Amino acid sequence: MKRFITFIFHATKNWIVLCFSFFVLHLKRIFTFSFSLLVFHFSNAQDLQGYINIALENNPEVQQFDTKYKRISEKKEEVNTLPNTEFGAGYFVSTPETRTGPQQFKLSVKQMIPFFGTITARENYVSSLADAAYQDIVVVKRKLATSVAQSYYKLYEVKAKQKVLDENIALLETYEKLALTSVEVGKASVVDVLRLQIRQNELAQQKEVLQETFLGMQKAFNKLLNQEVNTPVSVADSLQIPNEVNKIQPSTLKLHPELVKFDKLYTSVEKSEFLNQKDKQPMIGFGLDYVNVGKRTDMNVIDNGKDIVMPMVSLSIPIFNKKNKSISKQNKLKQKEILSQKEQRYNMLESVLYRAVSDRKASVISYQTQLKNLEQAKNAEQILVKSYETGTIDFNDVLDIQELQLKFQTNMIMSEVAYYTQSATINYLIK
């Protein structure tokens, strides 16, 4: 009778300790989850945006395209000029005689003036090229921001899995204490304890592997930001998948900078053709010739030795204009090529958008399913805890339930990462 009372006492005490441990553990999970939902949209967005800003500031590819844009823009100063002024000088080896004296040497200057509006047409053409180059900056910045966001979410995935492993290791430690107590009263075998310890070792190994994975991914992330590879990276504690996802308007895809660039290129070809038409027009030139005349010594004449000053006007007419006709034909073909490229690119981006929207919806469905499964697994876990009252707990079932919980928790994390990764792709396409 005394042994029976002792057994009941120990069983009741262990059951109370176990329930309290589960209560604390689950309360900690709930509190952490609820708090993280409150701060996620502020802290996570702030941290991620901070990393994106660092990448945009440091990334050499962005700097490369920015320099290219500045270089093309500078060409406006290059084309906003007149043709070179021509200077000439000549010396008469055999001096021709004129009435007022012999011609000794000649000086000349001439300036050609392009047809009206030609210089403006050149400036407009260069500006259109600069506008197209600017779209490259917008595109590369969007791509970089998307890459940073997706890498960030991969880091979150590793950290979240580590956190889940910690929770499951703590859960197994609680079960191990319960198993040791059961061994003392003869309700469990040492094998059950060893199985729980082996499972803990497996989870600890997975956690160490994830830690190494995180360090490698952290270095790659820092290289993406073009900063010291060992710089610590902090990620959000949790992510939240909304119950309802905003509908996507595919029409907004037409405003994507990759497509706008084709519009800018098309405009540049139009400006190029307008400039080509201006180049077909004649150029007018103004000049001045000065001829130095020596004095006659054989007689004295009126205006003896008077120099010659001769204003000149010249006209440059492109009579053989096959070049301009060829350029016009090339421009028409170039416009057709640009339209075809734009259509092909639009179709590809639209396919990526539809696939990203579909995958994001699938991640929401998967997350909700895993959440339901996890709740049911926790219910089964509670049933196992209550079964300890009768001393019929099966530690094989404990390991099975724990493995299922870990599987569902891991799948939930992967669904979260998939949702935000696809969201980053969608933002790249339509934001």
Tab-separated table of C-alpha atoms in Angstrom:
chain	number	residue	atom	x	y	z
A	1	MET	CA	0.000	0.000	0.000
A	2	LYS	CA	2.842	2.338	0.845
A	3	ARG	CA	4.575	1.602	-2.479
A	4	PHE	CA	1.315	2.248	-4.286
A	5	ILE	CA	0.843	5.619	-2.544
A	6	THR	CA	4.472	6.520	-3.328
A	7	PHE	CA	3.940	5.606	-6.968
A	8	ILE	CA	0.778	7.728	-7.170
A	9	PHE	CA	2.569	10.630	-5.510
A	10	HIS	CA	5.518	10.522	-7.888
A	11	ALA	CA	3.278	10.056	-10.916
A	12	THR	CA	1.094	12.996	-9.911
A	13	LYS	CA	4.108	15.180	-9.221
A	14	ASN	CA	5.723	14.295	-12.541
A	15	TRP	CA	2.468	14.875	-14.360
A	16	ILE	CA	2.125	18.345	-12.776
A	17	VAL	CA	5.744	19.206	-13.620
A	18	LEU	CA	5.279	17.971	-17.149
A	19	CYS	CA	2.062	19.929	-17.685
A	20	PHE	CA	3.668	23.050	-16.259
A	21	SER	CA	6.648	22.599	-18.559
A	22	PHE	CA	4.363	22.214	-21.559
A	23	PHE	CA	2.353	25.239	-20.472
A	24	VAL	CA	5.464	27.389	-20.186
A	25	LEU	CA	6.832	26.084	-23.471
A	26	HIS	CA	3.603	26.693	-25.380
A	27	LEU	CA	3.057	30.046	-23.689
A	28	LYS	CA	6.530	31.047	-24.783
A	29	ARG	CA	5.763	29.948	-28.336
A	30	ILE	CA	2.469	31.825	-28.431
A	31	PHE	CA	3.913	34.971	-26.880
A	32	THR	CA	6.893	34.985	-29.208
A	33	PHE	CA	4.693	34.392	-32.254
A	34	SER	CA	2.127	37.051	-31.294
A	35	PHE	CA	4.750	39.657	-30.451
A	36	SER	CA	6.631	39.008	-33.668
A	37	LEU	CA	3.474	39.557	-35.700
A	38	LEU	CA	3.088	42.974	-34.127
A	39	VAL	CA	6.624	44.144	-34.841
A	40	PHE	CA	7.283	42.367	-38.125
A	41	HIS	CA	5.917	44.951	-40.496
A	42	PHE	CA	8.010	47.620	-38.789
A	43	SER	CA	11.277	45.943	-37.852
A	44	ASN	CA	11.526	43.491	-40.742
A	45	ALA	CA	10.658	46.076	-43.370
A	46	GLN	CA	13.070	48.517	-41.785
A	47	ASP	CA	15.943	46.022	-41.638
A	48	LEU	CA	15.389	44.693	-45.132
A	49	GLN	CA	15.024	48.174	-46.606
A	50	GLY	CA	18.221	49.163	-44.811
A	51	TYR	CA	20.094	46.300	-46.454
A	52	ILE	CA	18.606	47.224	-49.836
A	53	ASN	CA	19.776	50.816	-49.390
A	54	ILE	CA	23.287	49.612	-48.552
A	55	ALA	CA	23.319	47.432	-51.669
A	56	LEU	CA	22.072	50.252	-53.897
A	57	GLU	CA	24.767	52.533	-52.538
A	58	ASN	CA	27.668	50.071	-52.728
A	59	ASN	CA	26.862	47.788	-55.644
A	60	PRO	CA	29.401	48.248	-58.487
A	61	GLU	CA	26.882	47.282	-61.170
A	62	VAL	CA	24.605	50.145	-60.143
A	63	GLN	CA	27.586	52.472	-60.170
A	64	GLN	CA	28.552	51.175	-63.595
A	65	PHE	CA	25.165	51.972	-65.144
A	66	ASP	CA	25.019	55.301	-63.338
A	67	THR	CA	28.395	56.249	-64.828
A	68	LYS	CA	27.222	55.106	-68.243
A	69	TYR	CA	24.144	57.322	-67.980
A	70	LYS	CA	26.258	60.321	-66.993
A	71	ARG	CA	28.645	59.647	-69.875
A	72	ILE	CA	25.846	59.537	-72.444
A	73	SER	CA	24.234	62.641	-70.964
A	74	GLU	CA	27.549	64.468	-71.300
A	75	LYS	CA	27.450	63.884	-75.069
A	76	LYS	CA	24.870	66.676	-75.280
A	77	GLU	CA	27.738	69.120	-74.810
A	78	GLU	CA	29.671	67.298	-77.516
A	79	VAL	CA	26.991	67.651	-80.180
A	80	ASN	CA	26.018	71.197	-79.246
A	81	THR	CA	28.823	72.637	-81.360
A	82	LEU	CA	29.388	73.944	-84.885
A	83	PRO	CA	31.723	72.228	-87.358
A	84	ASN	CA	35.375	73.131	-87.053
A	85	THR	CA	36.374	76.560	-88.281
A	86	GLU	CA	38.744	76.207	-91.233
A	87	PHE	CA	41.853	78.390	-91.450
A	88	GLY	CA	44.130	78.516	-94.450
A	89	ALA	CA	47.391	80.190	-95.461
A	90	GLY	CA	49.244	80.174	-98.743
A	91	TYR	CA	52.424	81.697	-100.098
A	92	PHE	CA	52.839	82.524	-103.778
A	93	VAL	CA	56.141	81.017	-104.915
A	94	SER	CA	55.638	82.640	-108.247
A	95	THR	CA	53.918	85.925	-107.504
A	96	PRO	CA	51.089	86.652	-109.899
A	97	GLU	CA	51.049	90.257	-111.039
A	98	THR	CA	47.912	92.348	-110.754
A	99	ARG	CA	47.259	95.912	-111.713
A	100	THR	CA	47.965	97.117	-108.203
A	101	GLY	CA	50.982	94.901	-107.564
A	102	PRO	CA	52.184	91.301	-107.086
A	103	GLN	CA	50.231	88.890	-104.814
A	104	GLN	CA	52.586	87.638	-102.094
A	105	PHE	CA	50.554	85.415	-99.696
A	106	LYS	CA	46.958	84.502	-98.890
A	107	LEU	CA	45.028	83.953	-95.642
A	108	SER	CA	41.528	82.471	-95.372
A	109	VAL	CA	38.937	81.511	-92.775
A	110	LYS	CA	35.639	79.629	-93.266
A	111	GLN	CA	32.829	78.430	-90.979
A	112	MET	CA	30.142	75.988	-92.103
A	113	ILE	CA	26.695	76.323	-90.508
A	114	PRO	CA	24.417	73.240	-90.325
A	115	PHE	CA	20.880	73.498	-91.598
A	116	PHE	CA	18.413	75.139	-89.250
A	117	GLY	CA	17.461	72.804	-86.341
A	118	THR	CA	20.236	70.262	-86.950
A	119	ILE	CA	22.072	70.927	-83.672
A	120	THR	CA	18.804	70.770	-81.724
A	121	ALA	CA	18.018	67.472	-83.449
A	122	ARG	CA	21.387	66.109	-82.333
A	123	GLU	CA	20.746	67.174	-78.740
A	124	ASN	CA	17.308	65.522	-78.783
A	125	TYR	CA	18.804	62.316	-80.162
A	126	VAL	CA	21.457	62.171	-77.421
A	127	SER	CA	18.814	62.951	-74.783
A	128	SER	CA	16.713	60.023	-76.015
A	129	LEU	CA	19.746	57.730	-75.698
A	130	ALA	CA	20.291	59.017	-72.152
A	131	ASP	CA	16.633	58.325	-71.300
A	132	ALA	CA	17.056	54.741	-72.491
A	133	ALA	CA	20.273	54.384	-70.478
A	134	TYR	CA	18.485	55.682	-67.368
A	135	GLN	CA	16.012	52.812	-67.598
A	136	ASP	CA	18.987	50.461	-67.273
A	137	ILE	CA	19.691	52.040	-63.882
A	138	VAL	CA	16.074	51.538	-62.800
A	139	VAL	CA	16.119	47.907	-63.949
A	140	VAL	CA	19.398	47.005	-62.282
A	141	LYS	CA	18.266	48.643	-59.035
A	142	ARG	CA	15.022	46.657	-59.099
A	143	LYS	CA	16.871	43.431	-59.788
A	144	LEU	CA	19.343	44.154	-57.004
A	145	ALA	CA	16.560	44.945	-54.515
A	146	THR	CA	14.815	41.696	-55.483
A	147	SER	CA	18.015	39.680	-55.071
A	148	VAL	CA	18.691	41.228	-51.660
A	149	ALA	CA	15.118	40.528	-50.516
A	150	GLN	CA	15.175	36.917	-51.702
A	151	SER	CA	18.581	36.290	-50.110
A	152	TYR	CA	17.305	37.883	-46.906
A	153	TYR	CA	14.347	35.499	-46.811
A	154	LYS	CA	16.665	32.535	-47.350
A	155	LEU	CA	18.650	33.656	-44.318
A	156	TYR	CA	15.394	33.937	-42.397
A	157	GLU	CA	14.518	30.378	-43.410
A	158	VAL	CA	17.739	29.004	-41.930
A	159	LYS	CA	17.344	31.013	-38.714
A	160	ALA	CA	13.698	30.018	-38.324
A	161	LYS	CA	14.557	26.352	-38.780
A	162	GLN	CA	17.233	26.682	-36.099
A	163	LYS	CA	14.680	28.205	-33.763
A	164	VAL	CA	12.235	25.357	-34.415
A	165	LEU	CA	14.979	22.829	-33.744
A	166	ASP	CA	15.716	24.537	-30.416
A	167	GLU	CA	12.050	24.267	-29.457
A	168	ASN	CA	11.921	20.591	-30.404
A	169	ILE	CA	15.151	19.835	-28.557
A	170	ALA	CA	13.679	21.489	-25.453
A	171	LEU	CA	10.519	19.433	-25.928
A	172	LEU	CA	12.534	16.220	-26.174
A	173	GLU	CA	14.466	17.154	-23.036
A	174	THR	CA	11.145	17.465	-21.213
A	175	TYR	CA	10.124	14.027	-22.492
A	176	GLU	CA	13.534	12.662	-21.503
A	177	LYS	CA	12.984	13.766	-17.900
A	178	LEU	CA	9.562	12.147	-18.028
A	179	ALA	CA	11.064	8.933	-19.414
A	180	LEU	CA	13.739	8.854	-16.688
A	181	THR	CA	11.036	9.210	-14.053
A	182	SER	CA	9.038	6.434	-15.722
A	183	VAL	CA	12.112	4.210	-15.709
A	184	GLU	CA	12.458	4.725	-11.967
A	185	VAL	CA	8.915	3.507	-11.365
A	186	GLY	CA	9.183	0.718	-13.921
A	187	LYS	CA	6.788	2.197	-16.483
A	188	ALA	CA	9.401	2.685	-19.215
A	189	SER	CA	12.653	1.135	-20.339
A	190	VAL	CA	16.095	2.605	-20.736
A	191	VAL	CA	15.687	2.076	-24.489
A	192	ASP	CA	13.024	4.777	-24.528
A	193	VAL	CA	15.429	7.193	-22.887
A	194	LEU	CA	18.145	6.294	-25.400
A	195	ARG	CA	15.779	6.831	-28.313
A	196	LEU	CA	14.904	10.285	-27.038
A	197	GLN	CA	18.590	11.117	-26.578
A	198	ILE	CA	19.422	9.859	-30.086
A	199	ARG	CA	16.684	12.050	-31.512
A	200	GLN	CA	18.076	15.029	-29.603
A	201	ASN	CA	21.521	14.323	-31.054
A	202	GLU	CA	20.065	14.229	-34.569
A	203	LEU	CA	18.348	17.562	-34.077
A	204	ALA	CA	21.503	19.090	-32.595
A	205	GLN	CA	23.424	17.887	-35.650
A	206	GLN	CA	20.856	19.464	-37.983
A	207	LYS	CA	21.154	22.706	-36.053
A	208	GLU	CA	24.955	22.749	-36.422
A	209	VAL	CA	24.640	22.101	-40.162
A	210	LEU	CA	22.160	24.945	-40.456
A	211	GLN	CA	24.561	27.213	-38.574
A	212	GLU	CA	27.288	26.502	-41.120
A	213	THR	CA	24.801	27.052	-43.920
A	214	PHE	CA	23.814	30.382	-42.404
A	215	LEU	CA	27.434	31.541	-42.178
A	216	GLY	CA	28.005	30.700	-45.840
A	217	MET	CA	24.802	32.420	-46.932
A	218	GLN	CA	25.669	35.413	-44.739
A	219	LYS	CA	28.968	35.847	-46.582
A	220	ALA	CA	27.196	35.656	-49.944
A	221	PHE	CA	24.636	38.180	-48.702
A	222	ASN	CA	27.383	40.577	-47.621
A	223	LYS	CA	29.064	40.234	-51.006
A	224	LEU	CA	25.755	41.168	-52.592
A	225	LEU	CA	25.828	44.284	-50.422
A	226	ASN	CA	29.508	44.759	-51.346
A	227	GLN	CA	30.603	44.939	-47.724
A	228	GLU	CA	32.843	42.925	-45.379
A	229	VAL	CA	31.841	39.261	-45.688
A	230	ASN	CA	31.903	38.634	-41.932
A	231	THR	CA	29.548	41.515	-41.130
A	232	PRO	CA	26.744	40.123	-38.910
A	233	VAL	CA	23.319	40.036	-40.557
A	234	SER	CA	20.160	40.234	-38.470
A	235	VAL	CA	16.897	38.845	-39.757
A	236	ALA	CA	13.308	39.029	-38.564
A	237	ASP	CA	12.132	36.668	-35.841
A	238	SER	CA	9.016	35.673	-37.781
A	239	LEU	CA	7.022	36.345	-40.911
A	240	GLN	CA	3.286	36.618	-41.337
A	241	ILE	CA	1.291	35.378	-44.287
A	242	PRO	CA	-1.930	37.396	-44.713
A	243	ASN	CA	-5.204	35.524	-44.943
A	244	GLU	CA	-6.132	37.392	-48.121
A	245	VAL	CA	-3.750	38.281	-50.931
A	246	ASN	CA	-4.275	41.425	-52.970
A	247	LYS	CA	-5.252	40.854	-56.579
A	248	ILE	CA	-2.645	41.627	-59.193
A	249	GLN	CA	-3.457	43.803	-62.204
A	250	PRO	CA	-1.349	42.452	-65.122
A	251	SER	CA	-1.931	45.725	-67.005
A	252	THR	CA	0.513	47.467	-64.659
A	253	LEU	CA	3.228	45.277	-66.154
A	254	LYS	CA	3.253	47.577	-69.204
A	255	LEU	CA	4.888	50.247	-67.043
A	256	HIS	CA	7.809	47.995	-66.155
A	257	PRO	CA	11.160	49.743	-66.820
A	258	GLU	CA	12.369	46.858	-68.982
A	259	LEU	CA	9.449	47.589	-71.331
A	260	VAL	CA	9.708	51.357	-70.950
A	261	LYS	CA	13.297	51.045	-72.141
A	262	PHE	CA	12.070	49.674	-75.468
A	263	ASP	CA	9.760	52.690	-75.788
A	264	LYS	CA	12.732	54.971	-75.129
A	265	LEU	CA	14.819	53.111	-77.699
A	266	TYR	CA	11.996	53.400	-80.227
A	267	THR	CA	11.873	57.141	-79.560
A	268	SER	CA	15.639	57.385	-79.999
A	269	VAL	CA	15.332	55.808	-83.444
A	270	GLU	CA	12.690	58.394	-84.326
A	271	LYS	CA	15.058	61.128	-83.181
A	272	SER	CA	17.846	59.499	-85.171
A	273	GLU	CA	15.717	59.541	-88.320
A	274	PHE	CA	14.773	63.175	-87.750
A	275	LEU	CA	18.477	63.990	-87.419
A	276	ASN	CA	19.181	61.993	-90.580
A	277	GLN	CA	16.664	64.127	-92.475
A	278	LYS	CA	18.386	67.254	-91.192
A	279	ASP	CA	21.759	65.909	-92.340
A	280	LYS	CA	20.317	65.621	-95.869
A	281	GLN	CA	19.814	69.358	-95.984
A	282	PRO	CA	22.532	71.643	-97.370
A	283	MET	CA	24.980	73.457	-95.133
A	284	ILE	CA	25.889	77.071	-95.720
A	285	GLY	CA	29.332	78.461	-95.068
A	286	PHE	CA	30.708	81.927	-94.507
A	287	GLY	CA	34.336	82.875	-94.987
A	288	LEU	CA	36.849	85.538	-95.668
A	289	ASP	CA	39.931	85.548	-97.945
A	290	TYR	CA	42.769	88.003	-97.500
A	291	VAL	CA	45.450	88.410	-100.150
A	292	ASN	CA	48.547	90.449	-99.428
A	293	VAL	CA	49.598	92.563	-102.462
A	294	GLY	CA	53.028	94.179	-102.837
A	295	LYS	CA	53.586	97.630	-104.361
A	296	ARG	CA	54.592	98.057	-107.968
A	297	THR	CA	57.981	99.674	-108.457
A	298	ASP	CA	57.812	100.169	-112.210
A	299	MET	CA	54.947	102.661	-112.121
A	300	ASN	CA	52.688	104.494	-109.734
A	301	VAL	CA	49.031	103.427	-110.076
A	302	ILE	CA	45.901	104.115	-108.113
A	303	ASP	CA	45.582	101.804	-105.081
A	304	ASN	CA	49.173	100.667	-105.586
A	305	GLY	CA	49.880	97.722	-103.239
A	306	LYS	CA	46.316	97.617	-101.942
A	307	ASP	CA	45.499	94.246	-100.270
A	308	ILE	CA	42.529	92.149	-101.360
A	309	VAL	CA	39.751	91.266	-98.909
A	310	MET	CA	37.108	88.910	-100.272
A	311	PRO	CA	34.044	87.765	-98.198
A	312	MET	CA	32.829	84.341	-99.311
A	313	VAL	CA	29.661	82.288	-99.072
A	314	SER	CA	29.669	78.527	-99.779
A	315	LEU	CA	26.983	75.866	-99.972
A	316	SER	CA	27.416	72.151	-99.233
A	317	ILE	CA	24.782	70.027	-100.990
A	318	PRO	CA	24.598	66.212	-100.442
A	319	ILE	CA	23.999	65.295	-104.068
A	320	PHE	CA	25.072	61.681	-103.587
A	321	ASN	CA	22.892	60.854	-100.567
A	322	LYS	CA	22.836	57.051	-100.652
A	323	LYS	CA	24.179	57.168	-97.103
A	324	ASN	CA	21.101	58.993	-95.808
A	325	LYS	CA	18.726	56.707	-97.684
A	326	SER	CA	20.462	53.668	-96.172
A	327	ILE	CA	20.245	55.148	-92.677
A	328	SER	CA	16.504	55.744	-93.127
A	329	LYS	CA	15.991	52.121	-94.155
A	330	GLN	CA	18.075	50.922	-91.198
A	331	ASN	CA	16.019	53.038	-88.810
A	332	LYS	CA	12.759	51.497	-90.050
A	333	LEU	CA	14.172	48.013	-89.597
A	334	LYS	CA	15.485	48.956	-86.165
A	335	GLN	CA	12.020	50.104	-85.084
A	336	LYS	CA	10.514	46.786	-86.179
A	337	GLU	CA	13.248	44.962	-84.274
A	338	ILE	CA	12.557	46.975	-81.116
A	339	LEU	CA	8.807	46.289	-81.300
A	340	SER	CA	9.476	42.564	-81.674
A	341	GLN	CA	11.903	42.603	-78.754
A	342	LYS	CA	9.394	44.462	-76.592
A	343	GLU	CA	6.614	41.992	-77.385
A	344	GLN	CA	8.867	39.034	-76.656
A	345	ARG	CA	10.028	40.576	-73.376
A	346	TYR	CA	6.476	41.440	-72.354
A	347	ASN	CA	5.350	37.851	-72.942
A	348	MET	CA	8.240	36.540	-70.847
A	349	LEU	CA	7.617	38.973	-67.972
A	350	GLU	CA	3.907	38.199	-68.079
A	351	SER	CA	4.662	34.475	-67.820
A	352	VAL	CA	6.939	35.116	-64.830
A	353	LEU	CA	4.215	37.232	-63.216
A	354	TYR	CA	1.501	34.607	-63.631
A	355	ARG	CA	3.796	31.892	-62.314
A	356	ALA	CA	4.813	34.002	-59.310
A	357	VAL	CA	1.171	34.813	-58.488
A	358	SER	CA	0.243	31.131	-58.761
A	359	ASP	CA	3.178	30.004	-56.601
A	360	ARG	CA	2.360	32.638	-53.989
A	361	LYS	CA	-1.244	31.439	-53.772
A	362	ALA	CA	0.019	27.870	-53.473
A	363	SER	CA	2.292	28.889	-50.591
A	364	VAL	CA	-0.713	30.384	-48.755
A	365	ILE	CA	-2.687	27.172	-49.214
A	366	SER	CA	0.281	25.095	-48.056
A	367	TYR	CA	0.827	27.316	-45.007
A	368	GLN	CA	-2.809	27.076	-43.910
A	369	THR	CA	-2.782	23.294	-44.367
A	370	GLN	CA	0.429	22.892	-42.363
A	371	LEU	CA	-0.996	25.147	-39.653
A	372	LYS	CA	-4.049	22.890	-39.309
A	373	ASN	CA	-1.837	19.803	-39.244
A	374	LEU	CA	0.334	21.365	-36.561
A	375	GLU	CA	-2.698	22.137	-34.403
A	376	GLN	CA	-3.849	18.523	-34.712
A	377	ALA	CA	-0.359	17.283	-33.847
A	378	LYS	CA	-0.378	19.460	-30.752
A	379	ASN	CA	-3.770	17.992	-29.803
A	380	ALA	CA	-2.249	14.540	-30.115
A	381	GLU	CA	0.646	15.718	-27.974
A	382	GLN	CA	-1.754	16.862	-25.262
A	383	ILE	CA	-3.498	13.483	-25.358
A	384	LEU	CA	-0.132	11.796	-24.811
A	385	VAL	CA	0.543	14.052	-21.828
A	386	LYS	CA	-2.826	13.223	-20.288
A	387	SER	CA	-2.188	9.537	-20.825
A	388	TYR	CA	0.671	9.810	-18.357
A	389	GLU	CA	-1.929	9.922	-15.609
A	390	THR	CA	-2.679	6.270	-16.253
A	391	GLY	CA	0.977	5.442	-16.816
A	392	THR	CA	0.353	4.251	-20.391
A	393	ILE	CA	2.489	6.784	-22.275
A	394	ASP	CA	4.175	5.305	-25.362
A	395	PHE	CA	7.454	7.021	-26.121
A	396	ASN	CA	7.430	5.673	-29.691
A	397	ASP	CA	4.296	7.730	-30.205
A	398	VAL	CA	6.064	10.652	-28.571
A	399	LEU	CA	8.858	10.496	-31.142
A	400	ASP	CA	6.367	10.137	-34.003
A	401	ILE	CA	4.374	13.167	-32.868
A	402	GLN	CA	7.535	15.190	-32.344
A	403	GLU	CA	8.749	14.291	-35.824
A	404	LEU	CA	5.409	15.289	-37.316
A	405	GLN	CA	5.466	18.618	-35.488
A	406	LEU	CA	8.968	19.346	-36.754
A	407	LYS	CA	7.894	18.447	-40.282
A	408	PHE	CA	4.846	20.736	-40.164
A	409	GLN	CA	6.796	23.586	-38.591
A	410	THR	CA	9.517	23.268	-41.238
A	411	ASN	CA	6.935	23.202	-44.022
A	412	MET	CA	5.305	26.327	-42.585
A	413	ILE	CA	8.651	28.129	-42.662
A	414	MET	CA	9.226	27.067	-46.255
A	415	SER	CA	5.741	28.276	-47.181
A	416	GLU	CA	6.456	31.640	-45.542
A	417	VAL	CA	9.715	32.001	-47.432
A	418	ALA	CA	8.060	30.940	-50.690
A	419	TYR	CA	5.315	33.531	-50.165
A	420	TYR	CA	7.727	36.403	-49.577
A	421	THR	CA	10.154	35.258	-52.272
A	422	GLN	CA	7.367	35.255	-54.841
A	423	SER	CA	6.145	38.577	-53.465
A	424	ALA	CA	9.598	40.025	-54.138
A	425	THR	CA	9.370	38.786	-57.721
A	426	ILE	CA	5.905	40.291	-58.115
A	427	ASN	CA	7.106	43.601	-56.661
A	428	TYR	CA	9.930	43.617	-59.194
A	429	LEU	CA	7.411	43.250	-61.999
A	430	ILE	CA	4.580	45.608	-61.037
A	431	LYS	CA	5.785	48.056	-58.365
